[in-house]
mmCIF file of C-alpha atoms in Angstrom:
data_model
loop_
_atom_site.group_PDB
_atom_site.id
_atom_site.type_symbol
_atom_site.label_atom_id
_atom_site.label_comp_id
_atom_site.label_asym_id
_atom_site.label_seq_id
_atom_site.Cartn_x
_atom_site.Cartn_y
_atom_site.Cartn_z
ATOM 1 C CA UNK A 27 13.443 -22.939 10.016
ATOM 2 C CA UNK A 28 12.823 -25.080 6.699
ATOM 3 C CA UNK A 29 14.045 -23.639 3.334
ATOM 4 C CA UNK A 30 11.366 -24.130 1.104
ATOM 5 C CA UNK A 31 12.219 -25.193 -2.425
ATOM 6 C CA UNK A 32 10.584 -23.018 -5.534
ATOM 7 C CA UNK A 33 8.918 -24.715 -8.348
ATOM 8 C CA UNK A 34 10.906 -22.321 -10.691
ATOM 9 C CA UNK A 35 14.421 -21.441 -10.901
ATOM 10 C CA UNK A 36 15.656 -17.802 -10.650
ATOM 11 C CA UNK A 37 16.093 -17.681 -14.605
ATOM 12 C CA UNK A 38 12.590 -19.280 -14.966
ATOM 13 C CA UNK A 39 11.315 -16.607 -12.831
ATOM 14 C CA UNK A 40 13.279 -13.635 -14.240
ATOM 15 C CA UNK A 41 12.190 -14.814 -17.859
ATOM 16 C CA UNK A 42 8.908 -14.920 -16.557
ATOM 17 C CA UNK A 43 8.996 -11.263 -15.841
ATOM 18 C CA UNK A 44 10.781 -10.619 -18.676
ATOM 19 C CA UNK A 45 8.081 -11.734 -21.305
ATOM 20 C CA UNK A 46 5.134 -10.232 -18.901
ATOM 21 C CA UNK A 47 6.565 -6.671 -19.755
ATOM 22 C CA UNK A 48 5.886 -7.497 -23.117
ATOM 23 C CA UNK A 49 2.653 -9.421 -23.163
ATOM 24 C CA UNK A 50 0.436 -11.462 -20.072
ATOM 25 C CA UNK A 51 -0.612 -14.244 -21.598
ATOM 26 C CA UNK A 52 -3.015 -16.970 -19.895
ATOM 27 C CA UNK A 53 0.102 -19.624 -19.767
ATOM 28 C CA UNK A 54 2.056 -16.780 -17.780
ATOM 29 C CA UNK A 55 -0.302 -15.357 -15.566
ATOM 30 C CA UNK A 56 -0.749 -19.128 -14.476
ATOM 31 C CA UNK A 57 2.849 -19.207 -13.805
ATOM 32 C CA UNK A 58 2.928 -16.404 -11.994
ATOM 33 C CA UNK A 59 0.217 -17.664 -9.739
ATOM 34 C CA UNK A 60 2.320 -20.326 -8.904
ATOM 35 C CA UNK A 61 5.202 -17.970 -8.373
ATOM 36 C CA UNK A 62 3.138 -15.853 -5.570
ATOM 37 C CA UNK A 63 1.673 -18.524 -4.271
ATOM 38 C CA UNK A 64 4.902 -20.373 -3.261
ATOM 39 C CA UNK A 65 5.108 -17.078 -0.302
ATOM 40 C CA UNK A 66 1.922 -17.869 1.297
ATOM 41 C CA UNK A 67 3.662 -20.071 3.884
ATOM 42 C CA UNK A 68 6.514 -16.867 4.983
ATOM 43 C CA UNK A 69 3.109 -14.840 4.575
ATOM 44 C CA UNK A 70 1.233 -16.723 7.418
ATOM 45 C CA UNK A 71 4.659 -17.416 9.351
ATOM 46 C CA UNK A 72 4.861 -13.653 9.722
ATOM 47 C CA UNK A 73 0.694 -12.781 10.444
ATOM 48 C CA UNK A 74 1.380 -15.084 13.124
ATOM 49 C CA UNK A 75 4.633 -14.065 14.469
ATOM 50 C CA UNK A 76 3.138 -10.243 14.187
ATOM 51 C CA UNK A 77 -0.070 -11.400 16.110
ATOM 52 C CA UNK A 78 2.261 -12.703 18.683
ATOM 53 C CA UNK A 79 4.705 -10.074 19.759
ATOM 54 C CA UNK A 80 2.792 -6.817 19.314
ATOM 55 C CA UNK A 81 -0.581 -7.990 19.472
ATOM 56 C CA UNK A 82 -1.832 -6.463 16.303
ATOM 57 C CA UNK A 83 -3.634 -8.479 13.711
ATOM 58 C CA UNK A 84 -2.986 -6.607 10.212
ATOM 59 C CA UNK A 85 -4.284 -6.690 7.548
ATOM 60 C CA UNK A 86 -2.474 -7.852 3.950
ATOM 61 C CA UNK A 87 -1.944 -10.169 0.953
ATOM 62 C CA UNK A 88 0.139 -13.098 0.343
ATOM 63 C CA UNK A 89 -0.048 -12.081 -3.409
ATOM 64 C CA UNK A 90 0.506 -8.456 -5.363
ATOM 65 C CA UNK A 91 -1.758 -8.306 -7.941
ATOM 66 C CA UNK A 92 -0.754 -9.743 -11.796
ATOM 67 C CA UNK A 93 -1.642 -5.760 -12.327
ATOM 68 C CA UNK A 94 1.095 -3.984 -9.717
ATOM 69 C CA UNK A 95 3.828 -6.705 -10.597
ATOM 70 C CA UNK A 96 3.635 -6.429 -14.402
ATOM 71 C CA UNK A 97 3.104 -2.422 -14.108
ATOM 72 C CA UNK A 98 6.162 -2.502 -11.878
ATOM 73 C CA UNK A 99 8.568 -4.508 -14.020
ATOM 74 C CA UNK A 100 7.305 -2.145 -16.796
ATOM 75 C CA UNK A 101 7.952 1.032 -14.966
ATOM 76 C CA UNK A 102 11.375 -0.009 -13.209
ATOM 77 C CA UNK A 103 14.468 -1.696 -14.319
ATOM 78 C CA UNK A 104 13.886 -4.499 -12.002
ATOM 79 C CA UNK A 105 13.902 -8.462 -12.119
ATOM 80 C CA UNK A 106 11.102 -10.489 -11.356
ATOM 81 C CA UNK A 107 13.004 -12.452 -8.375
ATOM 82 C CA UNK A 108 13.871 -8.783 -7.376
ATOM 83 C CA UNK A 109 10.501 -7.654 -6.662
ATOM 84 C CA UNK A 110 10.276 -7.706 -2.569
ATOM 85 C CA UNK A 111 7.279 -7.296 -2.062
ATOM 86 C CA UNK A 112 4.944 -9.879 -3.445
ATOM 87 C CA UNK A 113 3.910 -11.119 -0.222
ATOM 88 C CA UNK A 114 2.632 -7.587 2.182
ATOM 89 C CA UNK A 115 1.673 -7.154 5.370
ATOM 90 C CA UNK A 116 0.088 -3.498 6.410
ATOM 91 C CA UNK A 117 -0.308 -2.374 10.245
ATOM 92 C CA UNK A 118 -1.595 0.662 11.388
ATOM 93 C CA UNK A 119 -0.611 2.667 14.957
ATOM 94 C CA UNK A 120 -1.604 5.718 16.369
ATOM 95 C CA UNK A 121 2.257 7.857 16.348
ATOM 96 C CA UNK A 122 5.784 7.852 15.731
ATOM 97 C CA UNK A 123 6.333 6.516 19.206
ATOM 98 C CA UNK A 124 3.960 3.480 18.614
ATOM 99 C CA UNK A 125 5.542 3.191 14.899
ATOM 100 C CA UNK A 126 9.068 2.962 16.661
ATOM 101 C CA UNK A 127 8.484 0.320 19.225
ATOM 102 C CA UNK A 128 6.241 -1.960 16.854
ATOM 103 C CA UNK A 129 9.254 -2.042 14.351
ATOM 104 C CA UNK A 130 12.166 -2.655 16.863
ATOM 105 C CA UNK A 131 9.591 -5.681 18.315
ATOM 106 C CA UNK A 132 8.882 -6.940 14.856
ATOM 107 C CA UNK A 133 12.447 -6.779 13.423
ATOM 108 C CA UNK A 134 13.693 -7.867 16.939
ATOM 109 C CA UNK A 135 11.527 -10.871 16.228
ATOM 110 C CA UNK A 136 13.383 -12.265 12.739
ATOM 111 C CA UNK A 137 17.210 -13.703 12.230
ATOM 112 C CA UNK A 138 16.862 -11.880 7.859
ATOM 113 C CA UNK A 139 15.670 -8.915 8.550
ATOM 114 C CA UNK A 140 16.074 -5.159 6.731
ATOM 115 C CA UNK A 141 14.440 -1.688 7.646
ATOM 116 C CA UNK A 142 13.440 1.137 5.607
ATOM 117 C CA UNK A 143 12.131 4.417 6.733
ATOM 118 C CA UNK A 144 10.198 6.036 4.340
ATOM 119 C CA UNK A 145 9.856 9.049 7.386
ATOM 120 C CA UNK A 146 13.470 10.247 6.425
ATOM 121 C CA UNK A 147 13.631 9.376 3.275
ATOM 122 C CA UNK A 148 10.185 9.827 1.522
ATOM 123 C CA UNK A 149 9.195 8.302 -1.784
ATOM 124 C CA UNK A 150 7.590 10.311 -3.753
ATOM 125 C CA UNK A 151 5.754 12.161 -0.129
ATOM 126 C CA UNK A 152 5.010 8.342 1.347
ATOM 127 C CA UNK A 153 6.066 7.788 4.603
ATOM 128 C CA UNK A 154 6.041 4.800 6.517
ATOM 129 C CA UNK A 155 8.581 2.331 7.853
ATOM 130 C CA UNK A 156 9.078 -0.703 6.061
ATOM 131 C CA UNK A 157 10.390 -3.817 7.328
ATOM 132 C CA UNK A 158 11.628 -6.748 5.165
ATOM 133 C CA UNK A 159 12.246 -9.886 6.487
ATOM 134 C CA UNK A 160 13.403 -12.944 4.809
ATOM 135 C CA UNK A 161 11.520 -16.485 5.884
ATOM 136 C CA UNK A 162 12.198 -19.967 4.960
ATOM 137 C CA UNK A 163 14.012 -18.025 1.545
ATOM 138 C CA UNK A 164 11.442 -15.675 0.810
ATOM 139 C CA UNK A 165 10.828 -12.013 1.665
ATOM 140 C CA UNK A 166 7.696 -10.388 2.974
ATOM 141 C CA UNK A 167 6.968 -6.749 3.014
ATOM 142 C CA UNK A 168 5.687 -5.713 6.720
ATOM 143 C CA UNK A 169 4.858 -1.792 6.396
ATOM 144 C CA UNK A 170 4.023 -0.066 9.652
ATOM 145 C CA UNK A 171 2.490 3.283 9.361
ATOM 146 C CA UNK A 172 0.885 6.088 11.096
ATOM 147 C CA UNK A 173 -2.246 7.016 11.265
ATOM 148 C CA UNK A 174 -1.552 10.458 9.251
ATOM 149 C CA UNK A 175 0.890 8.447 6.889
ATOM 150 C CA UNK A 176 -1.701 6.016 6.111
ATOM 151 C CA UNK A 177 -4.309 8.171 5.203
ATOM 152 C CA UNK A 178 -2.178 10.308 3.053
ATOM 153 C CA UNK A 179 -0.734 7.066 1.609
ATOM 154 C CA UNK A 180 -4.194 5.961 0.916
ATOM 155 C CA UNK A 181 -5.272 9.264 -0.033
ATOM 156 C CA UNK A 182 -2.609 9.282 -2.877
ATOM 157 C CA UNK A 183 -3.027 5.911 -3.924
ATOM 158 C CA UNK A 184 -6.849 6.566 -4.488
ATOM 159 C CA UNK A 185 -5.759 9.938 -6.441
ATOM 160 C CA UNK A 186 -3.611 8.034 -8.698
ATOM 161 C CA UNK A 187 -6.432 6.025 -9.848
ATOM 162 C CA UNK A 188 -7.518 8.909 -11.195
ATOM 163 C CA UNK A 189 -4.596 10.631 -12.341
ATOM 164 C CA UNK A 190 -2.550 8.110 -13.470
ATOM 165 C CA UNK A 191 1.324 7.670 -12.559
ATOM 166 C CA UNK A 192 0.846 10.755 -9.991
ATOM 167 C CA UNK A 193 2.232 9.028 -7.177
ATOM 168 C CA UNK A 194 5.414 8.910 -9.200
ATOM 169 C CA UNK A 195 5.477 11.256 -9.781
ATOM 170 C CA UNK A 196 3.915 11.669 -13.368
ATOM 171 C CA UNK A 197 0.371 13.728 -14.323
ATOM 172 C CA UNK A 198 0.146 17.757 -13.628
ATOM 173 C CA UNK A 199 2.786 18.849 -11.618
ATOM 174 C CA UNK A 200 0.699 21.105 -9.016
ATOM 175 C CA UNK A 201 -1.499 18.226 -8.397
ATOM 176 C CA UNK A 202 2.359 16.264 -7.544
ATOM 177 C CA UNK A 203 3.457 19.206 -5.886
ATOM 178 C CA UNK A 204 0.137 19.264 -3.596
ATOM 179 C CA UNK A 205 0.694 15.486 -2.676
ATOM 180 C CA UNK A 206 4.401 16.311 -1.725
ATOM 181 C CA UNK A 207 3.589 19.455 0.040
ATOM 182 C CA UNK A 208 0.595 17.414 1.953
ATOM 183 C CA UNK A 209 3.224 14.519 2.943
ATOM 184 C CA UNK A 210 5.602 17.579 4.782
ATOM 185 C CA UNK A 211 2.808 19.232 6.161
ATOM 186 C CA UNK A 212 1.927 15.884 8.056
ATOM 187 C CA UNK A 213 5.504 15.310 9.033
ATOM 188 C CA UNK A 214 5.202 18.582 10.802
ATOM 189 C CA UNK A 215 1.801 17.440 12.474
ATOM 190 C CA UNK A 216 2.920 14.639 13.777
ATOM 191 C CA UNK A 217 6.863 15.682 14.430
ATOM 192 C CA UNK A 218 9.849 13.221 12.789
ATOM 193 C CA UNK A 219 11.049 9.978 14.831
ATOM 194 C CA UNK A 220 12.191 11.411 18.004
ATOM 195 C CA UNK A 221 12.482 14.825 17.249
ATOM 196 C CA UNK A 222 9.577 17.026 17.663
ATOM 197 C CA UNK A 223 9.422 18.817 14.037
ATOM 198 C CA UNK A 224 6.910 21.778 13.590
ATOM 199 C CA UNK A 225 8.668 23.196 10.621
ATOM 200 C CA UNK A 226 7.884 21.796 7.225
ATOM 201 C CA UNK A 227 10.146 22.164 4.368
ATOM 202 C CA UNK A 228 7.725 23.239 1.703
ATOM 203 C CA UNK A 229 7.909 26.212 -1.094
ATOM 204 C CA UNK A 230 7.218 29.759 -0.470
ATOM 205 C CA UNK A 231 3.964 30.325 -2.289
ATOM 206 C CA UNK A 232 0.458 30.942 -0.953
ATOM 207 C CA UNK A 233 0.295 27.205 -0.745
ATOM 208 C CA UNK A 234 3.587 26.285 1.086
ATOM 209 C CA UNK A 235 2.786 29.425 3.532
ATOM 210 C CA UNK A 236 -0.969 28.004 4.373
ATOM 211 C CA UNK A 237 0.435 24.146 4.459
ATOM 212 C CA UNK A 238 3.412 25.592 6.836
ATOM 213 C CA UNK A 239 1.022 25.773 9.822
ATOM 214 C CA UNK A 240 0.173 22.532 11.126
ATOM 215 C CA UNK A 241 -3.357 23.939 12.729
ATOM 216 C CA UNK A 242 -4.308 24.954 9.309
ATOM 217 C CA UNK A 243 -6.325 21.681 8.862
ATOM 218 C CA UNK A 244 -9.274 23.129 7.273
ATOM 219 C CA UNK A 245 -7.842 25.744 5.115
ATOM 220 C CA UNK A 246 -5.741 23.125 3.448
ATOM 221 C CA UNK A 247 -8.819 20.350 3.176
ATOM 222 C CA UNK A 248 -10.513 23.163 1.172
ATOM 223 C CA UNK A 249 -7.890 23.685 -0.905
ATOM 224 C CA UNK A 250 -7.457 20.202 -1.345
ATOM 225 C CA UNK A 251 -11.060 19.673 -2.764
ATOM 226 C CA UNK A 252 -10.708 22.756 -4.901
ATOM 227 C CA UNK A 253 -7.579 21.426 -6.598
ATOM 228 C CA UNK A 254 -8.165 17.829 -6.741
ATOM 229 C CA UNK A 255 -11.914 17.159 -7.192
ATOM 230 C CA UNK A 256 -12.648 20.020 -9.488
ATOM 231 C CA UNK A 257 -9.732 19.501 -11.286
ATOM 232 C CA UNK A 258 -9.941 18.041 -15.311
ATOM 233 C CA UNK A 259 -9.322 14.318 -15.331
ATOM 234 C CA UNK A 260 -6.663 13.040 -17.060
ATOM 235 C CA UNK B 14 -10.800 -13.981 6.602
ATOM 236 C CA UNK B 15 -9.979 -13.462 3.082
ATOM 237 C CA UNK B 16 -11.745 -10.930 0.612
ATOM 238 C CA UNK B 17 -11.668 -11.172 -2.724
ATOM 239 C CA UNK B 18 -12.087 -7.572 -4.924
ATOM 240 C CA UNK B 19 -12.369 -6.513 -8.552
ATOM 241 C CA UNK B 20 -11.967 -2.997 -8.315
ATOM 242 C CA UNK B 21 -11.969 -0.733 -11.740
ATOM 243 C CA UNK B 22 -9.267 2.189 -11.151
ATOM 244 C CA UNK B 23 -9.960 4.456 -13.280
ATOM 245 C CA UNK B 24 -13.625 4.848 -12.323
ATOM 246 C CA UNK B 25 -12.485 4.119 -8.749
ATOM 247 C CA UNK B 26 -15.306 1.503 -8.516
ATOM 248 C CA UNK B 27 -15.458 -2.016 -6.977
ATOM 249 C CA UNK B 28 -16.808 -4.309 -9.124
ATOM 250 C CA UNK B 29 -16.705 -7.781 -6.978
ATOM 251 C CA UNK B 30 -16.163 -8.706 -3.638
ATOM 252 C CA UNK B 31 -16.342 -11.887 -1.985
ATOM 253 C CA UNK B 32 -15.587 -13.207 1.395
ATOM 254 C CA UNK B 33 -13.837 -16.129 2.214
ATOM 255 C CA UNK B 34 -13.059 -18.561 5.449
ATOM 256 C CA UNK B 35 -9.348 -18.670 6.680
ATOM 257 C CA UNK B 36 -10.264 -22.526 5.705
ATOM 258 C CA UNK B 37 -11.076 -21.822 2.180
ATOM 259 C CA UNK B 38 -7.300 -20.066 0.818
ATOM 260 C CA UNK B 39 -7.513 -22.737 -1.942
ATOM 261 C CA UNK B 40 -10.572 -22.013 -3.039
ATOM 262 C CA UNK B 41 -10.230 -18.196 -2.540
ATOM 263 C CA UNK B 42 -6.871 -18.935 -4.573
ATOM 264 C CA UNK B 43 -8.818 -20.370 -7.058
ATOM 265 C CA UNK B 44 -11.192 -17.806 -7.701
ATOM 266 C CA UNK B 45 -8.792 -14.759 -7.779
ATOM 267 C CA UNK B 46 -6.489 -16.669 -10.983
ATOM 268 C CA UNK B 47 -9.790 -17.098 -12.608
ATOM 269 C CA UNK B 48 -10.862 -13.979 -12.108
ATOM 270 C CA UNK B 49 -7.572 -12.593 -13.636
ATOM 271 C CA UNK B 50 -7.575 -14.686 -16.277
ATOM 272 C CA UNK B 51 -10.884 -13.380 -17.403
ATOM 273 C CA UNK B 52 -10.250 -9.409 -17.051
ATOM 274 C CA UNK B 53 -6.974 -10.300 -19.005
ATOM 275 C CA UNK B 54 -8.613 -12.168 -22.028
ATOM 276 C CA UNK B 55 -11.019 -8.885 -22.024
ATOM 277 C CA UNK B 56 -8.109 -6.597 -21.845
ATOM 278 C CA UNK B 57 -9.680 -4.213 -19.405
ATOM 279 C CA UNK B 58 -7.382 -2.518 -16.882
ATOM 280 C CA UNK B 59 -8.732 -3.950 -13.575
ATOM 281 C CA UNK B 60 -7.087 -4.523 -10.070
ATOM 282 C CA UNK B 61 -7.750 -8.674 -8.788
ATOM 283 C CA UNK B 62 -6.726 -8.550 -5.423
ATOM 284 C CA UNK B 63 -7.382 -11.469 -2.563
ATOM 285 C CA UNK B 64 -6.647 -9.786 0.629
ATOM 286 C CA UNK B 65 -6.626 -11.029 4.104
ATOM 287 C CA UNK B 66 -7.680 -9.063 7.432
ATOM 288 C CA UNK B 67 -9.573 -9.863 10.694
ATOM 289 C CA UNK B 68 -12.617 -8.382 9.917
ATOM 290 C CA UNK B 69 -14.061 -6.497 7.206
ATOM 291 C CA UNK B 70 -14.020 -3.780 9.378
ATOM 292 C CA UNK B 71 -10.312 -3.542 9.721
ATOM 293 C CA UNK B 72 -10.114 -3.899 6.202
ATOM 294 C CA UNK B 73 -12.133 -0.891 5.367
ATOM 295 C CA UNK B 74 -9.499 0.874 7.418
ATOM 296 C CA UNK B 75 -6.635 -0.647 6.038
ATOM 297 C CA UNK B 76 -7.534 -0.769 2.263
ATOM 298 C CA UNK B 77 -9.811 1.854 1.989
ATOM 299 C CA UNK B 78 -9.380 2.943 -1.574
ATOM 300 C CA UNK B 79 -11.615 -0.173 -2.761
ATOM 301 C CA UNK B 80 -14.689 1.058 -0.373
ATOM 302 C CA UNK B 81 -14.514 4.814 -0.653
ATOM 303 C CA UNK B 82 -14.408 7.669 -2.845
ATOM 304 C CA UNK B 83 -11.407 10.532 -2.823
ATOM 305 C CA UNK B 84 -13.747 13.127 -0.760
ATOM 306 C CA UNK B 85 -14.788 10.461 1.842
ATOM 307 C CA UNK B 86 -10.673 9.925 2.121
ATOM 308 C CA UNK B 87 -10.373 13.664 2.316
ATOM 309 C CA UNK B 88 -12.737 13.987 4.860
ATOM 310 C CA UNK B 89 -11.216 10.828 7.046
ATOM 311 C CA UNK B 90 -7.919 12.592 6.573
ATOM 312 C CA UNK B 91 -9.351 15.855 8.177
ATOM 313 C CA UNK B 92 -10.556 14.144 11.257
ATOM 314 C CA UNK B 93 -7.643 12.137 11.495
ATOM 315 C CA UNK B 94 -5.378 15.471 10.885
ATOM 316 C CA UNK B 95 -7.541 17.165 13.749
ATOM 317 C CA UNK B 96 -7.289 14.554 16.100
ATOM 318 C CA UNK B 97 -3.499 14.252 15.895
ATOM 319 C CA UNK B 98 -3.211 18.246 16.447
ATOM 320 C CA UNK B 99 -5.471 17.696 19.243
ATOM 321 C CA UNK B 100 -3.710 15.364 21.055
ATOM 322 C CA UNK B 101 -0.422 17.065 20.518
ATOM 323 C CA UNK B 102 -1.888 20.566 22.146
ATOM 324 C CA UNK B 103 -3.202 18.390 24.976
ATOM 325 C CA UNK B 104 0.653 17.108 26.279
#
């Protein structure tokens, strides 16, 4: 494996990232395109190592947008040269059991390699299994999701757009608390890694009682079009 | 292939989209800085994103959020929801 050598040094990054959290100027966001662009090699290495052992070709981006990375070094405490995933890769499978044995092959396939499941440890109600691997000295973001995690991950991605900050939790809290609630009623649909959950963890109100039963599909749609799409914006 | 997007959050609208060869990264490069470099010297809040997927197809699955609106993704989470509960009663 060949290191590959970075047109900026860690400081010349991190005070990159630094001054975008105050301002994006035209002389930075070129920078920063040359920062992102230097993954696009460990971005291809790992589309084609993914292609190979699980037969899946996903979908992703060698890049994060100028717009995620600076609103992410404004939102968190976090470096530049800290930010893991620049370069993403996104695969979808049917279930848990599919999730499982694409992420042992995948992680089975790199020397650097770190997992992180979201399914025990949700952020913010996303679930998903991320992998991290590190190739020719740069990391790339592989996340492996369900069918049900993706949708609800898409779902309240497409929600924060119009509620801004939700999916951190930020905006009106029963629209949060809805999201959340949503994320544990699909974890007990679909059952946790290896263990075949049916109870979900969710509060004792009208709403937690309905989103409790995991054949209450329709009941809870409904209720998610009343509260969401008739719902003030803003 | 590659696709490039403009896509306007807060009206949840995509603006520009482009396809691109596996062959052409440099110029799909290209045209996502300039891209940014414009909706920056505007100031507007917009998303530049250059992704890459197999077919446009699997990229309306995978990235959905810059072809549909929130009740199409409610209703796609319904059928999905269904079809997992299905499946489950079947074993």
């Amino acid at each position: 494996m060949l290191a590959s050598s970075s047109l900026l040094s860690k400081s010349q990054i991190d005070r990159l990232g630094e001054r975008l959290k105050q301002q994006v100027t035209d002389e930075d966001l070129k920078l920063l395109n040359d920062y992102r662009n230097e993954f696009a090699d460990a971005y291809e290495e790992v589309i084609q190592t993914i292609g190979r052992v699980v037969k899946i070709e996903p979908s992703g981006r060698a890049a994060k947008t100028d717009r995620s990375i600076v609103a992410k070094l404004r939102r968190e405490s976090i470096r530049l040269s800290q930010i893991q995933d620049i370069a993403g890769v996104r695969i979808v499978v049917e279930d848990l059991a599919e999730q499982d044995r694409v992420t042992s092959r995948i992680a089975g396939e790199f020397q650097h390699v770190s997992v992180v499941d979201r399914r025990a440890n949700p952020s913010h109600g996303y679930r998903a299994v991320h992998v991290i691997v590190r190739v020719n000295e740069k990391l790339v973001e592989i996340q492996i999701r369900s069918t049900l995690q993706h949708e609800w991950a898409q779902f309240s991605e497409a929600l924060s757009d119009r509620f801004p900050g939700l999916k951190y939790g930020e905006g009106h809290p029963r629209h949060y608390q809805f999201l959340i609630a949503l994320s544990e009623w699909i974890e007990a649909v679909e059952g946790r890694s290896g263990v075949s959950g049916e109870e979900a963890d969710v509060e004792s109100d009208e709403l937690g009682k309905k989103l409790s039963d995991p054949r209450a599909v329709v009941a809870i749609m409904e209720m998610l079009r009343k509260l969401i799409l008739d719902a003030p914006e803003g | 292939m590659l696709f490039l997007i403009e896509y306007d959050p807060s009206t949840g609208t995509t603006l520009h989209y482009s396809q691109y060869d596996d062959t052409q990264r440099a110029a799909a490069e290209s045209a996502r800085l300039e891209r940014e470099l414009a909706v920056n010297r505007a100031k507007v809040d917009h998303e530049v994103v250059l992704l890459q997927a197999p077919t446009v197809e699997a990229l309306q699955r995978t990235h959905a959020r810059y072809f549909d609106d929130i009740e199409a993704m409610i209703a796609r989470l319904e059928r999905t929801a269904a079809l997992v509960i299905g499946r489950k009663e079947r074993k």
